[in-house]
Amino acid sequence: MSLYPIKFTPLYKYRIWGGEKLKTVLHKDYQEDHIGESWEISDVKGDETVVSEGVLKGKTLRALIEAYKEDVVGKTVYNVFGAEFPLLIKFIDAKTPLSIQVHPSNEIAKERHNSFGKNEMWYVMEAEKDAELIVGFNQQVDKTSYVKALVSGQILDVLNNDTVSKGDTYYIPTGRIHAIGAGVMLAEIQQTSDITYRIYDYDRVDATTGKTRELHTELAVDVIDYSVSDSYKTKYTKPDHATNTLVHSPYFKTNIVNVKGEMQKDYTALDSFVIYICVEGEFELIWNDVPYKLVKGETIFLPALIDAVTLQSTNADVLEVYY
């Protein structure tokens, strides 16, 4: 049984802030209301995505790594992580704002939760007029002034709000306070972790529980990065029919690929899996003379042993992710 370009069946997650765009814009197949997240590729325990087609259909990513080892993820990734997959790929639709939150570092997450930390990045796919993201602080604060603002109900006054549009990209390292605002749909690439410290949640009551959601005030105070930046947005260019750097971090690397016509991709020198996320348009990936079609909102996983593929499109934007 040999490996091939793999699509996984997404997992759909109810969220108090979820809307309908994953269904109406990305054509995801679910019936429930308030679906806020589509987990495209996941190795989170209890939430493992499974292969959707081909001879490996029904197998989890973990099972593939256990069976094929570095042929799936590359020697470096396998040596570091073993059968654990280091990344979680999502689409997120926020009808109303997410909670103000922060994620712990690898070291603190390991110590407190026996988990990876949660460094992540956002690529905005759709944004309604005046939609915003909260990223970082808008003024210098320290632990004392932060707690004072939180307790007095003025926390929103010290946070940085950016009005966003399609294509805007943000890297969110652990410790950086953040929230997705209403009217934003985005692709999220992150470490495999579901550890979030919720700081402020607008006093919302979850209709499924009749209660407000738990806050993690004390846990968050010690992990927040209190520094302030002039700009939190990632600057990049997107030349036609080319690949360009988007976010390169110690945890994952993401490029933006614009495909207009036919493009050859050679991964012979890359010791890693590759994930393609279609964020605009549609394209065909061709491997061994077999075409795999992807439309906006679809994701495909290339095992590390696949060295070369061809991409074809009249005009598509694709996120290319690897370790």
PDB file of C-alpha atoms in Angstrom:
ATOM      1  CA  MET A   1       0.000   0.000   0.000  1.00  0.00           C
ATOM      2  CA  SER A   2       1.653   3.198  -1.104  1.00  0.00           C
ATOM      3  CA  LEU A   3       1.219   6.802  -0.065  1.00  0.00           C
ATOM      4  CA  TYR A   4      -0.361   9.497  -2.259  1.00  0.00           C
ATOM      5  CA  PRO A   5      -1.676  13.088  -1.908  1.00  0.00           C
ATOM      6  CA  ILE A   6      -4.181  12.796   0.932  1.00  0.00           C
ATOM      7  CA  LYS A   7      -7.403  14.597   1.729  1.00  0.00           C
ATOM      8  CA  PHE A   8      -8.874  14.274   5.228  1.00  0.00           C
ATOM      9  CA  THR A   9     -12.503  14.487   6.334  1.00  0.00           C
ATOM     10  CA  PRO A  10     -12.880  17.743   8.316  1.00  0.00           C
ATOM     11  CA  LEU A  11     -14.191  17.860  11.871  1.00  0.00           C
ATOM     12  CA  TYR A  12     -16.784  20.580  12.520  1.00  0.00           C
ATOM     13  CA  LYS A  13     -16.784  22.367  15.873  1.00  0.00           C
ATOM     14  CA  TYR A  14     -19.686  24.169  17.553  1.00  0.00           C
ATOM     15  CA  ARG A  15     -18.637  27.551  18.889  1.00  0.00           C
ATOM     16  CA  ILE A  16     -20.760  30.155  20.678  1.00  0.00           C
ATOM     17  CA  TRP A  17     -19.477  32.697  18.122  1.00  0.00           C
ATOM     18  CA  GLY A  18     -19.759  30.481  15.009  1.00  0.00           C
ATOM     19  CA  GLY A  19     -21.724  31.450  11.890  1.00  0.00           C
ATOM     20  CA  GLU A  20     -22.718  29.887   8.557  1.00  0.00           C
ATOM     21  CA  LYS A  21     -19.865  30.861   6.215  1.00  0.00           C
ATOM     22  CA  LEU A  22     -18.042  27.548   6.439  1.00  0.00           C
ATOM     23  CA  LYS A  23     -21.176  26.129   4.813  1.00  0.00           C
ATOM     24  CA  THR A  24     -22.298  29.005   2.561  1.00  0.00           C
ATOM     25  CA  VAL A  25     -18.865  30.227   1.382  1.00  0.00           C
ATOM     26  CA  LEU A  26     -16.628  27.156   1.716  1.00  0.00           C
ATOM     27  CA  HIS A  27     -19.415  24.609   1.045  1.00  0.00           C
ATOM     28  CA  LYS A  28     -18.641  22.460   4.075  1.00  0.00           C
ATOM     29  CA  ASP A  29     -21.109  19.618   4.598  1.00  0.00           C
ATOM     30  CA  TYR A  30     -22.803  19.841   8.002  1.00  0.00           C
ATOM     31  CA  GLN A  31     -26.276  20.529   9.389  1.00  0.00           C
ATOM     32  CA  GLU A  32     -25.602  22.029  12.822  1.00  0.00           C
ATOM     33  CA  ASP A  33     -25.829  25.720  13.704  1.00  0.00           C
ATOM     34  CA  HIS A  34     -23.010  27.902  15.052  1.00  0.00           C
ATOM     35  CA  ILE A  35     -20.183  25.887  13.508  1.00  0.00           C
ATOM     36  CA  GLY A  36     -17.169  28.115  14.053  1.00  0.00           C
ATOM     37  CA  GLU A  37     -14.286  25.839  13.106  1.00  0.00           C
ATOM     38  CA  SER A  38     -13.491  23.239  10.471  1.00  0.00           C
ATOM     39  CA  TRP A  39     -10.502  21.179  11.594  1.00  0.00           C
ATOM     40  CA  GLU A  40      -8.925  20.149   8.294  1.00  0.00           C
ATOM     41  CA  ILE A  41      -5.901  18.193   9.518  1.00  0.00           C
ATOM     42  CA  SER A  42      -5.742  17.261  13.197  1.00  0.00           C
ATOM     43  CA  ASP A  43      -3.821  14.915  15.466  1.00  0.00           C
ATOM     44  CA  VAL A  44      -5.359  16.346  18.660  1.00  0.00           C
ATOM     45  CA  LYS A  45      -6.218  13.414  20.919  1.00  0.00           C
ATOM     46  CA  GLY A  46      -9.893  12.520  20.492  1.00  0.00           C
ATOM     47  CA  ASP A  47     -10.158  14.795  17.456  1.00  0.00           C
ATOM     48  CA  GLU A  48      -8.065  12.999  14.854  1.00  0.00           C
ATOM     49  CA  THR A  49      -9.056  13.583  11.229  1.00  0.00           C
ATOM     50  CA  VAL A  50      -9.233  10.516   8.962  1.00  0.00           C
ATOM     51  CA  VAL A  51      -8.344   9.989   5.306  1.00  0.00           C
ATOM     52  CA  SER A  52     -11.387  10.652   3.115  1.00  0.00           C
ATOM     53  CA  GLU A  53     -10.530   8.756  -0.074  1.00  0.00           C
ATOM     54  CA  GLY A  54      -8.264   6.162  -1.668  1.00  0.00           C
ATOM     55  CA  VAL A  55      -6.879   2.905  -0.271  1.00  0.00           C
ATOM     56  CA  LEU A  56      -5.982   4.583   3.039  1.00  0.00           C
ATOM     57  CA  LYS A  57      -9.546   5.838   3.600  1.00  0.00           C
ATOM     58  CA  GLY A  58     -10.561   5.834   7.271  1.00  0.00           C
ATOM     59  CA  LYS A  59      -7.033   5.881   8.679  1.00  0.00           C
ATOM     60  CA  THR A  60      -5.909   8.648  11.030  1.00  0.00           C
ATOM     61  CA  LEU A  61      -2.801  10.713  10.424  1.00  0.00           C
ATOM     62  CA  ARG A  62      -1.286   9.121  13.539  1.00  0.00           C
ATOM     63  CA  ALA A  63      -1.850   5.649  12.069  1.00  0.00           C
ATOM     64  CA  LEU A  64      -0.152   6.706   8.827  1.00  0.00           C
ATOM     65  CA  ILE A  65       2.888   8.056  10.675  1.00  0.00           C
ATOM     66  CA  GLU A  66       3.118   4.892  12.794  1.00  0.00           C
ATOM     67  CA  ALA A  67       3.003   2.756   9.646  1.00  0.00           C
ATOM     68  CA  TYR A  68       5.141   4.816   7.252  1.00  0.00           C
ATOM     69  CA  LYS A  69       7.216   6.956   9.643  1.00  0.00           C
ATOM     70  CA  GLU A  70       9.503   9.477   7.884  1.00  0.00           C
ATOM     71  CA  ASP A  71       7.920   8.701   4.515  1.00  0.00           C
ATOM     72  CA  VAL A  72       4.893  10.649   5.803  1.00  0.00           C
ATOM     73  CA  VAL A  73       6.465  13.547   7.702  1.00  0.00           C
ATOM     74  CA  GLY A  74      10.188  13.584   6.856  1.00  0.00           C
ATOM     75  CA  LYS A  75      13.191  12.422   8.892  1.00  0.00           C
ATOM     76  CA  THR A  76      13.589  15.624  10.900  1.00  0.00           C
ATOM     77  CA  VAL A  77       9.933  15.770  11.968  1.00  0.00           C
ATOM     78  CA  TYR A  78       9.872  12.071  12.819  1.00  0.00           C
ATOM     79  CA  ASN A  79      13.064  12.342  14.878  1.00  0.00           C
ATOM     80  CA  VAL A  80      11.638  15.255  16.858  1.00  0.00           C
ATOM     81  CA  PHE A  81       7.971  14.285  17.201  1.00  0.00           C
ATOM     82  CA  GLY A  82       7.761  10.545  16.561  1.00  0.00           C
ATOM     83  CA  ALA A  83       4.191   9.585  15.651  1.00  0.00           C
ATOM     84  CA  GLU A  84       2.796  12.918  16.879  1.00  0.00           C
ATOM     85  CA  PHE A  85       1.941  15.386  14.118  1.00  0.00           C
ATOM     86  CA  PRO A  86       3.145  18.914  14.986  1.00  0.00           C
ATOM     87  CA  LEU A  87       0.494  21.038  13.229  1.00  0.00           C
ATOM     88  CA  LEU A  88      -3.256  21.657  13.313  1.00  0.00           C
ATOM     89  CA  ILE A  89      -4.930  23.216  10.258  1.00  0.00           C
ATOM     90  CA  LYS A  90      -8.296  25.000  10.603  1.00  0.00           C
ATOM     91  CA  PHE A  91     -10.764  27.309   8.918  1.00  0.00           C
ATOM     92  CA  ILE A  92     -12.509  29.686  11.341  1.00  0.00           C
ATOM     93  CA  ASP A  93     -15.735  31.676  10.855  1.00  0.00           C
ATOM     94  CA  ALA A  94     -16.515  34.305  13.490  1.00  0.00           C
ATOM     95  CA  LYS A  95     -20.087  35.611  13.316  1.00  0.00           C
ATOM     96  CA  THR A  96     -19.528  37.354  16.657  1.00  0.00           C
ATOM     97  CA  PRO A  97     -16.175  38.109  18.338  1.00  0.00           C
ATOM     98  CA  LEU A  98     -14.063  35.381  19.882  1.00  0.00           C
ATOM     99  CA  SER A  99     -12.987  35.773  23.482  1.00  0.00           C
ATOM    100  CA  ILE A 100      -9.872  37.804  24.228  1.00  0.00           C
ATOM    101  CA  GLN A 101      -7.266  35.091  24.753  1.00  0.00           C
ATOM    102  CA  VAL A 102      -3.629  34.086  24.949  1.00  0.00           C
ATOM    103  CA  HIS A 103      -1.711  30.825  24.502  1.00  0.00           C
ATOM    104  CA  PRO A 104       1.122  29.493  26.684  1.00  0.00           C
ATOM    105  CA  SER A 105       4.630  28.735  25.431  1.00  0.00           C
ATOM    106  CA  ASN A 106       5.902  25.228  24.751  1.00  0.00           C
ATOM    107  CA  GLU A 107       7.633  25.149  28.129  1.00  0.00           C
ATOM    108  CA  ILE A 108       4.625  26.309  30.178  1.00  0.00           C
ATOM    109  CA  ALA A 109       2.157  24.189  28.177  1.00  0.00           C
ATOM    110  CA  LYS A 110       4.342  21.120  28.769  1.00  0.00           C
ATOM    111  CA  GLU A 111       4.634  21.858  32.489  1.00  0.00           C
ATOM    112  CA  ARG A 112       0.959  22.702  33.085  1.00  0.00           C
ATOM    113  CA  HIS A 113      -0.894  20.581  30.504  1.00  0.00           C
ATOM    114  CA  ASN A 114       1.604  18.084  29.039  1.00  0.00           C
ATOM    115  CA  SER A 115       0.900  19.704  25.678  1.00  0.00           C
ATOM    116  CA  PHE A 116       2.632  21.663  22.936  1.00  0.00           C
ATOM    117  CA  GLY A 117       2.346  25.419  23.124  1.00  0.00           C
ATOM    118  CA  LYS A 118       0.265  27.197  20.531  1.00  0.00           C
ATOM    119  CA  ASN A 119       2.146  29.445  18.145  1.00  0.00           C
ATOM    120  CA  GLU A 120      -0.206  30.179  15.264  1.00  0.00           C
ATOM    121  CA  MET A 121      -0.852  32.330  12.215  1.00  0.00           C
ATOM    122  CA  TRP A 122      -3.964  33.733  10.521  1.00  0.00           C
ATOM    123  CA  TYR A 123      -4.641  34.319   6.832  1.00  0.00           C
ATOM    124  CA  VAL A 124      -7.835  36.337   6.304  1.00  0.00           C
ATOM    125  CA  MET A 125     -10.019  34.763   3.577  1.00  0.00           C
ATOM    126  CA  GLU A 126     -13.129  36.947   3.961  1.00  0.00           C
ATOM    127  CA  ALA A 127     -13.790  40.096   5.986  1.00  0.00           C
ATOM    128  CA  GLU A 128     -16.999  42.081   6.203  1.00  0.00           C
ATOM    129  CA  LYS A 129     -16.814  45.884   6.087  1.00  0.00           C
ATOM    130  CA  ASP A 130     -14.994  47.282   9.152  1.00  0.00           C
ATOM    131  CA  ALA A 131     -14.291  43.775  10.521  1.00  0.00           C
ATOM    132  CA  GLU A 132     -11.409  43.731  12.984  1.00  0.00           C
ATOM    133  CA  LEU A 133      -8.835  41.536  14.653  1.00  0.00           C
ATOM    134  CA  ILE A 134      -7.414  42.208  18.100  1.00  0.00           C
ATOM    135  CA  VAL A 135      -3.664  41.595  18.172  1.00  0.00           C
ATOM    136  CA  GLY A 136      -1.377  42.809  20.958  1.00  0.00           C
ATOM    137  CA  PHE A 137      -1.542  46.008  22.992  1.00  0.00           C
ATOM    138  CA  ASN A 138      -1.979  49.561  21.721  1.00  0.00           C
ATOM    139  CA  GLN A 139       0.080  51.082  24.557  1.00  0.00           C
ATOM    140  CA  GLN A 140       2.769  50.091  27.004  1.00  0.00           C
ATOM    141  CA  VAL A 141       1.355  48.048  29.889  1.00  0.00           C
ATOM    142  CA  ASP A 142       2.823  45.856  32.584  1.00  0.00           C
ATOM    143  CA  LYS A 143       1.319  43.112  34.706  1.00  0.00           C
ATOM    144  CA  THR A 144      -0.071  45.577  37.248  1.00  0.00           C
ATOM    145  CA  SER A 145      -1.712  47.954  34.750  1.00  0.00           C
ATOM    146  CA  TYR A 146      -3.047  44.989  32.754  1.00  0.00           C
ATOM    147  CA  VAL A 147      -4.758  43.490  35.810  1.00  0.00           C
ATOM    148  CA  LYS A 148      -6.145  46.922  36.714  1.00  0.00           C
ATOM    149  CA  ALA A 149      -7.641  47.329  33.216  1.00  0.00           C
ATOM    150  CA  LEU A 150      -9.090  43.811  33.345  1.00  0.00           C
ATOM    151  CA  VAL A 151     -10.671  44.198  36.788  1.00  0.00           C
ATOM    152  CA  SER A 152     -12.108  47.651  35.972  1.00  0.00           C
ATOM    153  CA  GLY A 153     -13.700  46.424  32.722  1.00  0.00           C
ATOM    154  CA  GLN A 154     -11.394  48.550  30.583  1.00  0.00           C
ATOM    155  CA  ILE A 155      -9.302  45.788  29.023  1.00  0.00           C
ATOM    156  CA  LEU A 156     -10.570  46.562  25.505  1.00  0.00           C
ATOM    157  CA  ASP A 157      -9.180  50.099  25.813  1.00  0.00           C
ATOM    158  CA  VAL A 158      -5.563  48.900  25.940  1.00  0.00           C
ATOM    159  CA  LEU A 159      -5.791  46.346  23.109  1.00  0.00           C
ATOM    160  CA  ASN A 160      -4.762  46.931  19.496  1.00  0.00           C
ATOM    161  CA  ASN A 161      -7.568  46.696  16.904  1.00  0.00           C
ATOM    162  CA  ASP A 162      -6.752  46.304  13.209  1.00  0.00           C
ATOM    163  CA  THR A 163      -9.414  46.644  10.507  1.00  0.00           C
ATOM    164  CA  VAL A 164      -8.689  43.807   8.087  1.00  0.00           C
ATOM    165  CA  SER A 165      -9.377  42.692   4.541  1.00  0.00           C
ATOM    166  CA  LYS A 166      -8.828  39.587   2.429  1.00  0.00           C
ATOM    167  CA  GLY A 167      -5.197  38.500   2.370  1.00  0.00           C
ATOM    168  CA  ASP A 168      -4.154  40.151   5.631  1.00  0.00           C
ATOM    169  CA  THR A 169      -1.831  37.881   7.594  1.00  0.00           C
ATOM    170  CA  TYR A 170      -0.801  37.802  11.247  1.00  0.00           C
ATOM    171  CA  TYR A 171       1.674  35.673  13.151  1.00  0.00           C
ATOM    172  CA  ILE A 172       0.510  35.087  16.731  1.00  0.00           C
ATOM    173  CA  PRO A 173       3.395  33.832  18.870  1.00  0.00           C
ATOM    174  CA  THR A 174       2.629  32.406  22.288  1.00  0.00           C
ATOM    175  CA  GLY A 175       2.118  35.166  24.834  1.00  0.00           C
ATOM    176  CA  ARG A 176       0.550  37.615  22.371  1.00  0.00           C
ATOM    177  CA  ILE A 177      -2.973  38.590  23.395  1.00  0.00           C
ATOM    178  CA  HIS A 178      -5.443  38.266  20.495  1.00  0.00           C
ATOM    179  CA  ALA A 179      -9.013  37.716  19.272  1.00  0.00           C
ATOM    180  CA  ILE A 180     -10.804  37.280  15.961  1.00  0.00           C
ATOM    181  CA  GLY A 181     -13.539  39.878  15.500  1.00  0.00           C
ATOM    182  CA  ALA A 182     -17.053  39.522  14.081  1.00  0.00           C
ATOM    183  CA  GLY A 183     -17.318  39.102  10.321  1.00  0.00           C
ATOM    184  CA  VAL A 184     -13.907  37.498   9.758  1.00  0.00           C
ATOM    185  CA  MET A 185     -13.301  34.100   8.148  1.00  0.00           C
ATOM    186  CA  LEU A 186      -9.722  32.893   8.067  1.00  0.00           C
ATOM    187  CA  ALA A 187      -7.325  29.993   7.713  1.00  0.00           C
ATOM    188  CA  GLU A 188      -5.358  29.171  10.846  1.00  0.00           C
ATOM    189  CA  ILE A 189      -2.104  27.223  10.979  1.00  0.00           C
ATOM    190  CA  GLN A 190      -0.947  26.340  14.474  1.00  0.00           C
ATOM    191  CA  GLN A 191       0.936  23.898  16.613  1.00  0.00           C
ATOM    192  CA  THR A 192      -0.998  20.808  17.629  1.00  0.00           C
ATOM    193  CA  SER A 193      -2.542  22.168  20.813  1.00  0.00           C
ATOM    194  CA  ASP A 194      -5.988  23.026  22.102  1.00  0.00           C
ATOM    195  CA  ILE A 195      -4.735  25.058  25.088  1.00  0.00           C
ATOM    196  CA  THR A 196      -6.321  28.509  25.250  1.00  0.00           C
ATOM    197  CA  TYR A 197      -6.414  30.893  28.210  1.00  0.00           C
ATOM    198  CA  ARG A 198      -9.606  32.929  27.969  1.00  0.00           C
ATOM    199  CA  ILE A 199      -9.183  36.433  29.408  1.00  0.00           C
ATOM    200  CA  TYR A 200     -12.426  38.246  28.598  1.00  0.00           C
ATOM    201  CA  ASP A 201     -15.631  36.953  26.985  1.00  0.00           C
ATOM    202  CA  TYR A 202     -18.065  39.892  26.923  1.00  0.00           C
ATOM    203  CA  ASP A 203     -20.102  38.245  29.734  1.00  0.00           C
ATOM    204  CA  ARG A 204     -21.741  35.969  27.150  1.00  0.00           C
ATOM    205  CA  VAL A 205     -23.978  33.074  28.112  1.00  0.00           C
ATOM    206  CA  ASP A 206     -23.550  29.895  26.056  1.00  0.00           C
ATOM    207  CA  ALA A 207     -27.015  28.772  24.927  1.00  0.00           C
ATOM    208  CA  THR A 208     -25.956  25.112  25.072  1.00  0.00           C
ATOM    209  CA  THR A 209     -25.037  25.315  28.767  1.00  0.00           C
ATOM    210  CA  GLY A 210     -26.953  28.332  30.069  1.00  0.00           C
ATOM    211  CA  LYS A 211     -23.716  29.541  31.662  1.00  0.00           C
ATOM    212  CA  THR A 212     -20.906  31.962  30.975  1.00  0.00           C
ATOM    213  CA  ARG A 213     -17.689  30.361  29.776  1.00  0.00           C
ATOM    214  CA  GLU A 214     -14.761  29.763  32.093  1.00  0.00           C
ATOM    215  CA  LEU A 215     -12.095  32.452  32.265  1.00  0.00           C
ATOM    216  CA  HIS A 216      -8.433  31.707  32.971  1.00  0.00           C
ATOM    217  CA  THR A 217      -7.388  35.019  34.504  1.00  0.00           C
ATOM    218  CA  GLU A 218      -4.673  33.733  36.831  1.00  0.00           C
ATOM    219  CA  LEU A 219      -3.150  31.317  34.311  1.00  0.00           C
ATOM    220  CA  ALA A 220      -2.984  34.034  31.661  1.00  0.00           C
ATOM    221  CA  VAL A 221      -1.233  36.749  33.692  1.00  0.00           C
ATOM    222  CA  ASP A 222       2.097  34.927  33.750  1.00  0.00           C
ATOM    223  CA  VAL A 223       2.209  34.022  30.054  1.00  0.00           C
ATOM    224  CA  ILE A 224       1.264  37.364  28.455  1.00  0.00           C
ATOM    225  CA  ASP A 225       3.892  39.254  26.480  1.00  0.00           C
ATOM    226  CA  TYR A 226       3.351  42.838  27.664  1.00  0.00           C
ATOM    227  CA  SER A 227       5.513  44.477  24.991  1.00  0.00           C
ATOM    228  CA  VAL A 228       3.946  46.719  22.369  1.00  0.00           C
ATOM    229  CA  SER A 229       4.690  46.868  18.626  1.00  0.00           C
ATOM    230  CA  ASP A 230       4.136  49.575  16.007  1.00  0.00           C
ATOM    231  CA  SER A 231       2.521  46.981  13.729  1.00  0.00           C
ATOM    232  CA  TYR A 232       1.521  43.352  14.203  1.00  0.00           C
ATOM    233  CA  LYS A 233       0.588  42.609  10.588  1.00  0.00           C
ATOM    234  CA  THR A 234       2.864  40.481   8.402  1.00  0.00           C
ATOM    235  CA  LYS A 235       4.207  42.397   5.402  1.00  0.00           C
ATOM    236  CA  TYR A 236       4.491  40.392   2.189  1.00  0.00           C
ATOM    237  CA  THR A 237       4.090  40.605  -1.571  1.00  0.00           C
ATOM    238  CA  LYS A 238       2.162  38.233  -3.833  1.00  0.00           C
ATOM    239  CA  PRO A 239       3.673  38.222  -7.335  1.00  0.00           C
ATOM    240  CA  ASP A 240       1.663  36.555 -10.104  1.00  0.00           C
ATOM    241  CA  HIS A 241       2.386  32.873 -10.721  1.00  0.00           C
ATOM    242  CA  ALA A 242       5.062  32.634  -8.050  1.00  0.00           C
ATOM    243  CA  THR A 243       5.788  31.410  -4.532  1.00  0.00           C
ATOM    244  CA  ASN A 244       6.656  33.933  -1.821  1.00  0.00           C
ATOM    245  CA  THR A 245       7.379  33.807   1.904  1.00  0.00           C
ATOM    246  CA  LEU A 246       4.438  34.510   4.198  1.00  0.00           C
ATOM    247  CA  VAL A 247       5.363  33.355   7.729  1.00  0.00           C
ATOM    248  CA  HIS A 248       8.498  31.361   8.554  1.00  0.00           C
ATOM    249  CA  SER A 249       8.748  30.425  12.235  1.00  0.00           C
ATOM    250  CA  PRO A 250      10.544  27.690  14.220  1.00  0.00           C
ATOM    251  CA  TYR A 251       7.224  25.784  14.345  1.00  0.00           C
ATOM    252  CA  PHE A 252       6.043  25.917  10.732  1.00  0.00           C
ATOM    253  CA  LYS A 253       6.755  27.684   7.465  1.00  0.00           C
ATOM    254  CA  THR A 254       3.998  29.095   5.248  1.00  0.00           C
ATOM    255  CA  ASN A 255       4.336  30.518   1.755  1.00  0.00           C
ATOM    256  CA  ILE A 256       1.719  32.142  -0.467  1.00  0.00           C
ATOM    257  CA  VAL A 257       1.545  30.600  -3.941  1.00  0.00           C
ATOM    258  CA  ASN A 258      -0.309  32.278  -6.802  1.00  0.00           C
ATOM    259  CA  VAL A 259      -0.995  29.793  -9.592  1.00  0.00           C
ATOM    260  CA  LYS A 260      -1.817  31.147 -13.058  1.00  0.00           C
ATOM    261  CA  GLY A 261      -1.186  28.431 -15.612  1.00  0.00           C
ATOM    262  CA  GLU A 262       1.060  25.438 -14.907  1.00  0.00           C
ATOM    263  CA  MET A 263       3.597  25.393 -12.069  1.00  0.00           C
ATOM    264  CA  GLN A 264       6.147  22.710 -11.217  1.00  0.00           C
ATOM    265  CA  LYS A 265       6.941  22.195  -7.527  1.00  0.00           C
ATOM    266  CA  ASP A 266      10.107  20.273  -6.645  1.00  0.00           C
ATOM    267  CA  TYR A 267      10.491  19.169  -3.024  1.00  0.00           C
ATOM    268  CA  THR A 268      13.546  16.933  -3.472  1.00  0.00           C
ATOM    269  CA  ALA A 269      15.601  19.114  -1.101  1.00  0.00           C
ATOM    270  CA  LEU A 270      12.802  19.503   1.469  1.00  0.00           C
ATOM    271  CA  ASP A 271      12.793  17.074   4.402  1.00  0.00           C
ATOM    272  CA  SER A 272       9.148  17.574   5.333  1.00  0.00           C
ATOM    273  CA  PHE A 273       5.515  16.931   4.493  1.00  0.00           C
ATOM    274  CA  VAL A 274       3.753  19.727   2.567  1.00  0.00           C
ATOM    275  CA  ILE A 275       0.171  20.944   3.093  1.00  0.00           C
ATOM    276  CA  TYR A 276      -1.718  22.943   0.463  1.00  0.00           C
ATOM    277  CA  ILE A 277      -4.655  25.097   1.593  1.00  0.00           C
ATOM    278  CA  CYS A 278      -6.719  26.655  -1.202  1.00  0.00           C
ATOM    279  CA  VAL A 279      -7.705  30.143  -0.009  1.00  0.00           C
ATOM    280  CA  GLU A 280      -8.977  31.603  -3.300  1.00  0.00           C
ATOM    281  CA  GLY A 281     -10.081  30.125  -6.612  1.00  0.00           C
ATOM    282  CA  GLU A 282      -9.486  26.484  -7.497  1.00  0.00           C
ATOM    283  CA  PHE A 283      -6.599  24.422  -8.832  1.00  0.00           C
ATOM    284  CA  GLU A 284      -5.524  20.944  -9.811  1.00  0.00           C
ATOM    285  CA  LEU A 285      -2.598  19.140  -8.229  1.00  0.00           C
ATOM    286  CA  ILE A 286      -1.180  16.480 -10.534  1.00  0.00           C
ATOM    287  CA  TRP A 287       0.976  13.623  -9.225  1.00  0.00           C
ATOM    288  CA  ASN A 288       1.804  10.421 -11.119  1.00  0.00           C
ATOM    289  CA  ASP A 289      -0.546  11.622 -13.872  1.00  0.00           C
ATOM    290  CA  VAL A 290      -3.465  11.656 -11.383  1.00  0.00           C
ATOM    291  CA  PRO A 291      -5.298  14.994 -10.920  1.00  0.00           C
ATOM    292  CA  TYR A 292      -6.530  16.095  -7.482  1.00  0.00           C
ATOM    293  CA  LYS A 293      -8.903  19.069  -7.649  1.00  0.00           C
ATOM    294  CA  LEU A 294      -9.048  21.586  -4.813  1.00  0.00           C
ATOM    295  CA  VAL A 295     -11.462  24.497  -4.497  1.00  0.00           C
ATOM    296  CA  LYS A 296     -11.464  27.379  -2.028  1.00  0.00           C
ATOM    297  CA  GLY A 297     -11.727  25.921   1.467  1.00  0.00           C
ATOM    298  CA  GLU A 298     -10.093  22.565   0.694  1.00  0.00           C
ATOM    299  CA  THR A 299      -6.827  21.177   2.047  1.00  0.00           C
ATOM    300  CA  ILE A 300      -4.515  18.398   0.843  1.00  0.00           C
ATOM    301  CA  PHE A 301      -1.530  16.715   2.497  1.00  0.00           C
ATOM    302  CA  LEU A 302       1.574  15.653   0.579  1.00  0.00           C
ATOM    303  CA  PRO A 303       3.598  12.932   2.338  1.00  0.00           C
ATOM    304  CA  ALA A 304       7.316  13.693   2.540  1.00  0.00           C
ATOM    305  CA  LEU A 305       8.241  11.005   0.030  1.00  0.00           C
ATOM    306  CA  ILE A 306       6.433  12.913  -2.745  1.00  0.00           C
ATOM    307  CA  ASP A 307       9.205  14.949  -4.356  1.00  0.00           C
ATOM    308  CA  ALA A 308       7.414  16.692  -7.218  1.00  0.00           C
ATOM    309  CA  VAL A 309       3.916  17.777  -8.208  1.00  0.00           C
ATOM    310  CA  THR A 310       2.378  20.019 -10.850  1.00  0.00           C
ATOM    311  CA  LEU A 311      -0.143  22.739 -10.006  1.00  0.00           C
ATOM    312  CA  GLN A 312      -2.569  24.052 -12.638  1.00  0.00           C
ATOM    313  CA  SER A 313      -5.087  26.914 -12.437  1.00  0.00           C
ATOM    314  CA  THR A 314      -6.406  29.943 -14.275  1.00  0.00           C
ATOM    315  CA  ASN A 315      -5.924  31.877 -11.010  1.00  0.00           C
ATOM    316  CA  ALA A 316      -5.683  30.425  -7.493  1.00  0.00           C
ATOM    317  CA  ASP A 317      -4.106  31.470  -4.190  1.00  0.00           C
ATOM    318  CA  VAL A 318      -2.703  28.599  -2.166  1.00  0.00           C
ATOM    319  CA  LEU A 319      -1.019  28.459   1.223  1.00  0.00           C
ATOM    320  CA  GLU A 320       1.969  26.087   1.159  1.00  0.00           C
ATOM    321  CA  VAL A 321       2.820  24.825   4.660  1.00  0.00           C
ATOM    322  CA  TYR A 322       5.710  22.648   5.824  1.00  0.00           C
ATOM    323  CA  TYR A 323       7.954  22.141   8.837  1.00  0.00           C
TER     324      TYR A 323
END
